[in-house]
Structures are given as C-alpha cells and as structure tokens.
mmCIF file of C-alpha atoms and ligand atoms in Angstrom:
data_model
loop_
_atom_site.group_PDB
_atom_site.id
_atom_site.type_symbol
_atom_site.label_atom_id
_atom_site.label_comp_id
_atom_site.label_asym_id
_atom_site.label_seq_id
_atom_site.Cartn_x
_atom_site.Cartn_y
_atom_site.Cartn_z
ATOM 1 C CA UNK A 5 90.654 129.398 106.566
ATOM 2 C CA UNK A 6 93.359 131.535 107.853
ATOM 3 C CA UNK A 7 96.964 132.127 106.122
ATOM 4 C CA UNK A 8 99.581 129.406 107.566
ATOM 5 C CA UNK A 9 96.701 127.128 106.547
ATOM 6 C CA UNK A 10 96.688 128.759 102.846
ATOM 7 C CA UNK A 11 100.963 128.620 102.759
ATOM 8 C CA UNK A 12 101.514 125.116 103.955
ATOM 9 C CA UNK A 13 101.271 122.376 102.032
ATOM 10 C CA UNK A 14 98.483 119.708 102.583
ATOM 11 C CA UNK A 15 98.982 116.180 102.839
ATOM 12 C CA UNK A 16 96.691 113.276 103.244
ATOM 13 C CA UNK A 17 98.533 109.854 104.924
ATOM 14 C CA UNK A 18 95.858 107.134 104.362
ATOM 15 C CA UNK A 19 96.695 104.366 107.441
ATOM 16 C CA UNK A 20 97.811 106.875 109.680
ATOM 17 C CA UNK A 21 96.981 105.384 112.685
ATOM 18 C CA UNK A 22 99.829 103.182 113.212
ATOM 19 C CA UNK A 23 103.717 102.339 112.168
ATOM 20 C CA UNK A 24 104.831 103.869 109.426
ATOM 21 C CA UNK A 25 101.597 106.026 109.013
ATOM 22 C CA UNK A 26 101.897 107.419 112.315
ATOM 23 C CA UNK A 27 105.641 108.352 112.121
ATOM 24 C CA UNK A 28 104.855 110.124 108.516
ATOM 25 C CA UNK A 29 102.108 111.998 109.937
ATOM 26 C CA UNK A 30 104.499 112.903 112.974
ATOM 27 C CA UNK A 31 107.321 113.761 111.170
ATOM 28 C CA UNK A 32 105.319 116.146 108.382
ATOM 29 C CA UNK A 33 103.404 117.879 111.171
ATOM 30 C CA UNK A 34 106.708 118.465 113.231
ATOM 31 C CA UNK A 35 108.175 119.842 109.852
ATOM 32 C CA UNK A 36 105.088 122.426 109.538
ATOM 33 C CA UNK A 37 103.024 120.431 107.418
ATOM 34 C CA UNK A 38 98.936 120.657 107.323
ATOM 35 C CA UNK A 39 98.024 116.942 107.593
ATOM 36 C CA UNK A 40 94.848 115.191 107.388
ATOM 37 C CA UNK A 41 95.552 111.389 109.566
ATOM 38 C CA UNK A 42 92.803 109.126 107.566
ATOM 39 C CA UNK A 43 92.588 105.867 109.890
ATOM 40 C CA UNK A 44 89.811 102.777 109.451
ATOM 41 C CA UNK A 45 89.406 100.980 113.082
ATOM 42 C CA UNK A 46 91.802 102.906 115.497
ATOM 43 C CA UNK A 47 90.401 105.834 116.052
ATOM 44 C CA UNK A 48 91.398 105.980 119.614
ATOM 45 C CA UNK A 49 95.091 105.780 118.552
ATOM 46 C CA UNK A 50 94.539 108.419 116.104
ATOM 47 C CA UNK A 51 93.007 110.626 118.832
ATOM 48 C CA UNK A 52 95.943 109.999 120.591
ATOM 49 C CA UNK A 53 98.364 110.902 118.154
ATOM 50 C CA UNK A 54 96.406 113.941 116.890
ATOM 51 C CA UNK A 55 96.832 115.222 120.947
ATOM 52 C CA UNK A 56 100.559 114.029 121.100
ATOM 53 C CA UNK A 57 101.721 116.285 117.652
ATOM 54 C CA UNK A 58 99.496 119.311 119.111
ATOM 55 C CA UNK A 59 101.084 119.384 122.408
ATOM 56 C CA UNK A 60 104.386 118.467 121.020
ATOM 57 C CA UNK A 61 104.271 120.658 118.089
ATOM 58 C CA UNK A 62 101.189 122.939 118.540
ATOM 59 C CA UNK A 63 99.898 121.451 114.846
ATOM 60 C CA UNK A 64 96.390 120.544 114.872
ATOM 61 C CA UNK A 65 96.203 118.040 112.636
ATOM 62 C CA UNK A 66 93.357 116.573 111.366
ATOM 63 C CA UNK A 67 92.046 113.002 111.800
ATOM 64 C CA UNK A 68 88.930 111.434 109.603
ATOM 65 C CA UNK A 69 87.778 107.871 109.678
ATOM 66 C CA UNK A 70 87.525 106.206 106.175
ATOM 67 C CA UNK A 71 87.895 102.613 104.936
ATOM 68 C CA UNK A 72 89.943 103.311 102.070
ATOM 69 C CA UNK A 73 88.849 99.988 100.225
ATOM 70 C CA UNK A 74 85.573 101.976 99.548
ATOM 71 C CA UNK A 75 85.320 104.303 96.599
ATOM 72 C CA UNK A 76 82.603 106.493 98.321
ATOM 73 C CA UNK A 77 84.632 106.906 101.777
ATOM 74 C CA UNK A 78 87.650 107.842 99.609
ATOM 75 C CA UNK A 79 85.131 110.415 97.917
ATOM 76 C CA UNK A 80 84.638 111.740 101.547
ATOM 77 C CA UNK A 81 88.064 111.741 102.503
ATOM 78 C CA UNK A 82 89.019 114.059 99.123
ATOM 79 C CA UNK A 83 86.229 116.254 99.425
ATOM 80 C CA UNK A 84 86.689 116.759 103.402
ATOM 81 C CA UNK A 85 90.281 118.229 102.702
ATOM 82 C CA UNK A 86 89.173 120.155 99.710
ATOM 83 C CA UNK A 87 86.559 121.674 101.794
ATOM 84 C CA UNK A 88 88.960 122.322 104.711
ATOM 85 C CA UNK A 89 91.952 123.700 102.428
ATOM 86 C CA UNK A 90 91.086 123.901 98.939
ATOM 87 C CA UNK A 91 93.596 121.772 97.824
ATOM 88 C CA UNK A 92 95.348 118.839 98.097
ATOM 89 C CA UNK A 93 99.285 118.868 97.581
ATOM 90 C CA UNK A 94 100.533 115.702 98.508
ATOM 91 C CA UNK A 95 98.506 112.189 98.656
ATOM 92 C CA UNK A 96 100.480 109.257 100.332
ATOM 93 C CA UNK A 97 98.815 106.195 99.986
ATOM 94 C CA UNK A 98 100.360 104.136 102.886
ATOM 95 C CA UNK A 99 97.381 101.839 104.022
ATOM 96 C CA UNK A 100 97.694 98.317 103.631
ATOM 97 C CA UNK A 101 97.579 94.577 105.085
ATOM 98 C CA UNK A 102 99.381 91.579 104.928
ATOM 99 C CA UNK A 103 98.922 87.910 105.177
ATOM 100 C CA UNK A 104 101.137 84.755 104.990
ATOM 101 C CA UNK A 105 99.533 81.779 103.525
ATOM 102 C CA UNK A 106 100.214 79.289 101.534
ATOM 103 C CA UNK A 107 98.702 80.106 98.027
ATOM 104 C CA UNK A 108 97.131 76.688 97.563
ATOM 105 C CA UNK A 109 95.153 78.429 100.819
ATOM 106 C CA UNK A 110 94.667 81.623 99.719
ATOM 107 C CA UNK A 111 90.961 81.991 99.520
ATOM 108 C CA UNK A 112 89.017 84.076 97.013
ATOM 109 C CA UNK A 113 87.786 86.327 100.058
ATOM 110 C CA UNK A 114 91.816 86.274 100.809
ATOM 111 C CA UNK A 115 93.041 87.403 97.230
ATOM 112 C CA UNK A 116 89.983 90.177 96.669
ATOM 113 C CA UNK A 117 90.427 91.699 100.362
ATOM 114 C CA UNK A 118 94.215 91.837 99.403
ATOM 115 C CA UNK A 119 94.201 93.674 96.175
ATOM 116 C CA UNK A 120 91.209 95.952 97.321
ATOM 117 C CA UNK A 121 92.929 97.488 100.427
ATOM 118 C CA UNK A 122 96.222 97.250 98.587
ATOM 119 C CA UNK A 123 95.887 98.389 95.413
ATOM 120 C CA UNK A 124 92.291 99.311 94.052
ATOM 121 C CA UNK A 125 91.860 102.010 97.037
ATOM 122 C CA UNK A 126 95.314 103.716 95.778
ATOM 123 C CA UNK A 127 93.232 104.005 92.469
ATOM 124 C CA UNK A 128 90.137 105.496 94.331
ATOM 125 C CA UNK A 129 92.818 107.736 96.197
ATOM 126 C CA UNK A 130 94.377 109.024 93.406
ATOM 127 C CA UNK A 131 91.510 109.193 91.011
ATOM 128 C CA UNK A 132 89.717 111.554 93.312
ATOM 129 C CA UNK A 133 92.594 113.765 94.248
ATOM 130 C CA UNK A 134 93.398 114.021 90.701
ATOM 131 C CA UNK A 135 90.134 115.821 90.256
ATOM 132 C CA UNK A 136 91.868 118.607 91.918
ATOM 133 C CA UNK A 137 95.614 118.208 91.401
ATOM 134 C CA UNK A 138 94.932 118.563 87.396
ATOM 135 C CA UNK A 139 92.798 120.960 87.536
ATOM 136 C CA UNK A 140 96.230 123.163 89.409
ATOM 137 C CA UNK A 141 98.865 121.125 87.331
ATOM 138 C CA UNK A 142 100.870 120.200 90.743
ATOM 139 C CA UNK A 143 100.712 117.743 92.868
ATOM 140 C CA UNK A 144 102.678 114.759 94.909
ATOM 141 C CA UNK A 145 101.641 111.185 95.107
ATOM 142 C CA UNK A 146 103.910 108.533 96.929
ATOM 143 C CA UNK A 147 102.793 104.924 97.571
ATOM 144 C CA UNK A 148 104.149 102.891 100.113
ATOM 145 C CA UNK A 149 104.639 99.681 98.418
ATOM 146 C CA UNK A 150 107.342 96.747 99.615
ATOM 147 C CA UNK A 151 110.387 94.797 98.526
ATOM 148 C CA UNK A 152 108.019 92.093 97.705
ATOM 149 C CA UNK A 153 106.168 93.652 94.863
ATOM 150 C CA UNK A 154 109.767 93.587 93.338
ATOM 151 C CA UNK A 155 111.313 90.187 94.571
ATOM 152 C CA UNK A 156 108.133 88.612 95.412
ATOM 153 C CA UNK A 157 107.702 87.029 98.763
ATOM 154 C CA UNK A 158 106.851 82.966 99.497
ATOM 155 C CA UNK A 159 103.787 82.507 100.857
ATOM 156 C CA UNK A 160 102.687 86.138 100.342
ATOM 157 C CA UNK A 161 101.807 85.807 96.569
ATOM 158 C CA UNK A 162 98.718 87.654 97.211
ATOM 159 C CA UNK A 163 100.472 90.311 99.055
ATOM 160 C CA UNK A 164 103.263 90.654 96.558
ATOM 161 C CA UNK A 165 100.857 90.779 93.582
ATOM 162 C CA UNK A 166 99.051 94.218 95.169
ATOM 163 C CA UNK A 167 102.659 95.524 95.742
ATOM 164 C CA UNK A 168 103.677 94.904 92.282
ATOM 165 C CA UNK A 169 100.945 96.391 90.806
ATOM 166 C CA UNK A 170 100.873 99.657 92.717
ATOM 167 C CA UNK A 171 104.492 100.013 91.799
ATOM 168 C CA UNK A 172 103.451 99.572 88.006
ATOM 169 C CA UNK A 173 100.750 102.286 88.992
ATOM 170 C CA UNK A 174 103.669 104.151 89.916
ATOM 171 C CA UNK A 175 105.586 104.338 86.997
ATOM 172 C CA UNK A 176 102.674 104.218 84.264
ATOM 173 C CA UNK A 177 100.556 107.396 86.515
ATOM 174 C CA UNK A 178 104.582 109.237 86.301
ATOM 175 C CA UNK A 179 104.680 109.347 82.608
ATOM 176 C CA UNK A 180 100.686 109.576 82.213
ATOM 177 C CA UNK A 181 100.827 112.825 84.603
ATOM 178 C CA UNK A 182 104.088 114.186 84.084
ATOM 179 C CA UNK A 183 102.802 116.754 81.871
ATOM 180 C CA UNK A 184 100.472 117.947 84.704
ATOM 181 C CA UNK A 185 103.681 118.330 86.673
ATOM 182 C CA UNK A 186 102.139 115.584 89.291
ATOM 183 C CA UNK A 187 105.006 113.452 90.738
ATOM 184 C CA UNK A 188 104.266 109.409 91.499
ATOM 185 C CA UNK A 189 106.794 107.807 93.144
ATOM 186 C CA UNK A 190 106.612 104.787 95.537
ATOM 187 C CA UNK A 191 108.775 104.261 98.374
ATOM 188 C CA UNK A 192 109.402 100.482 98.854
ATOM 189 C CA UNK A 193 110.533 99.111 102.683
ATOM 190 C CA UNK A 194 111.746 95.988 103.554
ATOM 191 C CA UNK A 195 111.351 95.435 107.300
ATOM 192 C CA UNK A 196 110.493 97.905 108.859
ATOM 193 C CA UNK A 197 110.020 97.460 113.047
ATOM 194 C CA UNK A 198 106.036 97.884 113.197
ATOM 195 C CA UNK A 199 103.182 95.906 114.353
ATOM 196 C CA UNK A 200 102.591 94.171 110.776
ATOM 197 C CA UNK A 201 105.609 92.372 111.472
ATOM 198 C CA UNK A 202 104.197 90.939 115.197
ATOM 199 C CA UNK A 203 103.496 87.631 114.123
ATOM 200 C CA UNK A 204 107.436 87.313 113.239
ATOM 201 C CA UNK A 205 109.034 85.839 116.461
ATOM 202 C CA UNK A 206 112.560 87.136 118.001
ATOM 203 C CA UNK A 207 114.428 84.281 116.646
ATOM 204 C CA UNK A 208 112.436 84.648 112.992
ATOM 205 C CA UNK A 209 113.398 88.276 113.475
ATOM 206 C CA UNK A 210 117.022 87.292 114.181
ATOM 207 C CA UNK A 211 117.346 85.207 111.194
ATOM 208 C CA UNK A 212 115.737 87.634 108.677
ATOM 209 C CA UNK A 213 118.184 90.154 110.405
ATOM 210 C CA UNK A 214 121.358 88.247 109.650
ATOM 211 C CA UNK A 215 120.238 87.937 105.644
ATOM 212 C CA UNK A 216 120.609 92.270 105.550
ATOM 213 C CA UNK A 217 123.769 93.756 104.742
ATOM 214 C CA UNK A 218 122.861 96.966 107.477
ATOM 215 C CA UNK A 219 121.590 93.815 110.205
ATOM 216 C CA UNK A 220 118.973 95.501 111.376
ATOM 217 C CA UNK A 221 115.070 96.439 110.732
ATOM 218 C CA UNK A 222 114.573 99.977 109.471
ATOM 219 C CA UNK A 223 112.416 102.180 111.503
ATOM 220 C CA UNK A 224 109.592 103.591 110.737
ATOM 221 C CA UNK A 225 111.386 107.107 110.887
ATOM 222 C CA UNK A 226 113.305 105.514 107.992
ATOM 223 C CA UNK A 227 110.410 106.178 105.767
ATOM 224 C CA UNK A 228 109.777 109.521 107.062
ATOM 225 C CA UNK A 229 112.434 110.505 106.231
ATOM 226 C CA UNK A 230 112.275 109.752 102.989
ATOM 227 C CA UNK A 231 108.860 111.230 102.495
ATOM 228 C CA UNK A 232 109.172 114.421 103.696
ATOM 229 C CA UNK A 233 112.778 114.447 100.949
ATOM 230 C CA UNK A 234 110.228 113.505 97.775
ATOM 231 C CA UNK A 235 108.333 115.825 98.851
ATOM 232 C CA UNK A 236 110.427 118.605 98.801
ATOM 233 C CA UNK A 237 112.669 117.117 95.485
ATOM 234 C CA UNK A 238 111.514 118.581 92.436
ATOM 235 C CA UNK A 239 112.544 116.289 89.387
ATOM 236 C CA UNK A 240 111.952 112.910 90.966
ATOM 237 C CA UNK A 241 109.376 110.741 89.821
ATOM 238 C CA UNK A 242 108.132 107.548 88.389
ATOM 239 C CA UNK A 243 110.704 105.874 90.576
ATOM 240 C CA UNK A 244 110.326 102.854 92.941
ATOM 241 C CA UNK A 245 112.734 103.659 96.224
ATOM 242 C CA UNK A 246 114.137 100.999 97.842
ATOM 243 C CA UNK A 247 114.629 101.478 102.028
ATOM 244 C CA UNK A 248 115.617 97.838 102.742
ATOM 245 C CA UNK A 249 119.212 98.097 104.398
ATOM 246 C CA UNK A 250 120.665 96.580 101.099
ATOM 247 C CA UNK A 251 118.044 93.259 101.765
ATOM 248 C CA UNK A 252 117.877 93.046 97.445
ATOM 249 C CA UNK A 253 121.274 93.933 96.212
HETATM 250 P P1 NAP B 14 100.466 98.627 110.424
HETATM 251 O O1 NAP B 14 101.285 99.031 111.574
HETATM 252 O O2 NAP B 14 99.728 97.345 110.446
HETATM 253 O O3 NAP B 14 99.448 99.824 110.086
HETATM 254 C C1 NAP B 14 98.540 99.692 109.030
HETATM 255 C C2 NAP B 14 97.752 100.973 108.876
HETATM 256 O O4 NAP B 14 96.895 100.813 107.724
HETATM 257 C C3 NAP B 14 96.854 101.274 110.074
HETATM 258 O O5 NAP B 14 96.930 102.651 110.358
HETATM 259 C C4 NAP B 14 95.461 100.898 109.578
HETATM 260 O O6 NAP B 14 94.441 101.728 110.105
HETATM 261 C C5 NAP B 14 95.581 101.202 108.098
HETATM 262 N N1 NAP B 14 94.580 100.500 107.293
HETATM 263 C C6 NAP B 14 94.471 99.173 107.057
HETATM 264 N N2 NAP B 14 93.390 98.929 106.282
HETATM 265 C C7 NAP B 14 92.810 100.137 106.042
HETATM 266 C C8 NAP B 14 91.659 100.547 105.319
HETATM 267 N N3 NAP B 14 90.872 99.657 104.671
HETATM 268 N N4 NAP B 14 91.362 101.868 105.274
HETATM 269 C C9 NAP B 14 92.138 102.776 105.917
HETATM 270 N N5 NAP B 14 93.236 102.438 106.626
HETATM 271 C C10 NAP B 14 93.560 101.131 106.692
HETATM 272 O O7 NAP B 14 101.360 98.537 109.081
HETATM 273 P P2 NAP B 14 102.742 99.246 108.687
HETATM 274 O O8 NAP B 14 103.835 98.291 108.941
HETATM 275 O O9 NAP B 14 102.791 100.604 109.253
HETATM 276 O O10 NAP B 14 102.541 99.312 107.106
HETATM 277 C C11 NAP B 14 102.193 100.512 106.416
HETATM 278 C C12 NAP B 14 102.402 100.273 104.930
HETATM 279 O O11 NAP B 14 103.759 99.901 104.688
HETATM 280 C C13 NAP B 14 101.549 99.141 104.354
HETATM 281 O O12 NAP B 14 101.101 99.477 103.076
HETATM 282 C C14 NAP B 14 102.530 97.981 104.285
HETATM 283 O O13 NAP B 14 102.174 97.043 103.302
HETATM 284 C C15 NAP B 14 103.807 98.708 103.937
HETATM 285 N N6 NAP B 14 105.018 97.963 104.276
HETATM 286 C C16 NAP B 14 105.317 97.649 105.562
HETATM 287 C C17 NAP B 14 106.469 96.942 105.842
HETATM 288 C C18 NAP B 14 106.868 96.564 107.244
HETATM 289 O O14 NAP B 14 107.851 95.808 107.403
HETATM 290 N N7 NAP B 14 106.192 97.058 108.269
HETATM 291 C C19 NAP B 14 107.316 96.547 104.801
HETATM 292 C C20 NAP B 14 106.974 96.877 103.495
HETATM 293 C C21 NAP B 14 105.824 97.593 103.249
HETATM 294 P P3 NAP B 14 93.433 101.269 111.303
HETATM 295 O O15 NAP B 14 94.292 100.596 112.347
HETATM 296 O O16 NAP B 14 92.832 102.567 111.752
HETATM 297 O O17 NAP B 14 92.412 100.354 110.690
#
C-alpha cells in the first residue's frame, strides 16, 4: 500500500457499471478519490470505464464482480477493499432494478427479486462495512433510492416498496449510528437520462417532461454531484435528498 492510497478516501459504488453508477465512479475518481467499481453482468463496460478514468485521470480504480443480492459476494466485496486499503470510508449503495407491472401481475419471483436487489443487499452492504466503520467511529453511507419510495409510483408497487424501505433504512441506521459518527443519507432522483428509463418512448419521455417544473431529465452528473457534496458535508445525515427538478413539490 503506498501513501496517496493511505490519504484518500475509499469508496465502494455498488452498480457501477452503468448510469448513474458509472458517472459517480467517474466523477469521485476525477476528484482524487480511491474507488472500488463493484458491477454484476457488465464487466466489459466496467473494463472500459476502469481504462477511460486511468487515461483520463491517471486513477486506477478498481473493478470487482459481485451480485450484490448475495450476502457472501457482499462479504467478498467488503473484505477485498479492506484487504486492498484497510478501510472503507464511504459505501454508496446505488445498485438496483426496476419493473413496471401491473401488481395484480406482479409475481412472487417479481416481488422477492425486487426487494432482494433493492433493499436486502443495502443491508448485506452496510452490515459488512459496518464491521469496519464502527470499529473507527467514521464512516459515509448514501443510498440511491427514488421519488417513488416517497410518492409511490403506479404500476411499480414493487419497486416503490424497496425504495421506501431503504429510505426508512436511511433515517432509522442515522440515528442508530450517529453516535459512531457514521452518516446515512439517501439521495432520491426522479428521472434521471439512463438506460433504466429505455423502455420509456420519446413521446412518454415528452409527456413525463412537461409534468417537471425544470422540463427536463436530470443527468446522471446530477447525482454526482451531489455525492461527492455529502461526502465532503460534515453534519448531514439521516436525510432523504430529493434531485427531481421540482417533479414532487
Ligand atoms: P442502470 O443504468 O440500469 O444501471 C444499473 C446498475 O446496477 C448496473 O451497473 C448494474 O450492474 C447494477 N446492478 C443491478 N443488479 C445488480 C446486482 N444484483 N449486483 C450488482 N450490481 C447490480 O440504472 P440507473 O438508472 O443508473 O440506476 C441506478 C440507481 O438509481 C438504481 O438504484 C435506481 O433504482 C436508481 N434510480 C434511477 C432513476 C432513473 O431515472 N434512472 C431514478 C430513481 C432512482 P451490471 O450491469 O454489471 O449487472
């Protein structure tokens, strides 16, 4: 281990592969950060973005594969940045799914995939980087929730229910670890211009659009943004931030 790796902070971006993973990972590494990309299926992309920020940047991040709906790949992921850095300072748990069904045709398959790769893997995330962030008293957690865990989305109950619980996570984990000076916030977008919104067509687009006071989608740099500020804030936590253009006023 040499000594920029000792000084700058390390952060782990579960889903880091694509959209608003990606740009986090981007933006911390451009900002000096020591980031370990975790990605499930793309590990081409990652590849690709790992070679983009060092050429760009000259940061060698780090990529490693791990489905983080599995308790003992989460384990994995932990203990590979432990062993890399000996620490862990900032956990952002940012890999997720969506689906639009009906619920009279959400399935049981449906509503258990949902709130495992939603929800229960920010609880294997955090559990295991807690082993380490208590045992310092420091540490920052942010999970990327949505606008729909708060206003709750038609034909995305399932969806909405995994949002709204990590954002209770949120706010229960702030008061529960306040005392170990570990920050949980969650950052929740409304649309934000990335592939999980393909299936939306131009005009569908258009007329979600129209319904935002700022018109637009947010971009994924948007949430960036935002990240990399949390980080660096000192007396923020338990909060649920929305980035939505003013979509819930
Ligand atoms: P995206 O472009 O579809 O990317 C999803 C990322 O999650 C990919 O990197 C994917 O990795 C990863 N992922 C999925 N399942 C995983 C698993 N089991 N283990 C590890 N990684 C997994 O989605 P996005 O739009 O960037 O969304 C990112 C987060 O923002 C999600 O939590 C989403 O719910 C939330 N969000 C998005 C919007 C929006 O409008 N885009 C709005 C509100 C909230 P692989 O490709 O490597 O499998």
């Amino acid at each position: 281990m040499n000594q920029a790796s000792i000084e700058r902070k390390v952060v782990i971006v579960t889903g880091g592969s694509k959209g608003i993973g990606e740009e986090i990972v981007r933006f911390l590494a451009k900002n000096g950060y020591e980031v370990i990309l975790n990605y499930n299926s793309s590990e081409h992309r990652a590849k690709q973005i790992q070679k983009e920020i060092y050429d760009n940047y000259n940061n060698n991040i780090h990529i490693f594969k791990a489905d983080v709906s599995k308790r003992e790949e989460v384990k994995r992921l932990v203990n590979f940045c432990i062993a890399k850095f000996n620490k862990i300072d900032v956990l952002i748990n940012n890999a997720g799914i969506s689906e639009i069904k009906l619920f009279t045709q959400i399935t049981d398959f449906d509503w258990n995939n949902m709130l495992q790769v939603n929800l229960t893997s920010s609880f294997y995330t955090i559990q295991e980087s807690l082993k380490y962030m208590i045992s310092v008293k420091s540490g920052c957690i942010i999970n990327i929730s949505s606008i729909w865990g708060t206003t709750g989305a038609s034909c995305e109950v399932h969806y909405s229910v995994a949002k709204a619980g990590l954002d209770g996570m949120t706010k229960a984990l702030a008061k529960e670890l306040g005392p170990s000076n570990i920050r949980v916030n969650s950052i929740a977008p409304g649309i934000i211009n990335t592939g999980m919104n393909k299936q939306f067509s131009d005009e569908e687009i258009t007329r979600i659009t129209e319904e935002i006071p700022l018109q637009k989608m947010g971009s994924t740099l948007d949430i960036a943004r935002c990240i990399k500020w949390i980080i660096e804030d000192e007396y923020t936590t338990g909060q649920i931030i929305g980035i939505n253009g003013g979509w819930n006023i």
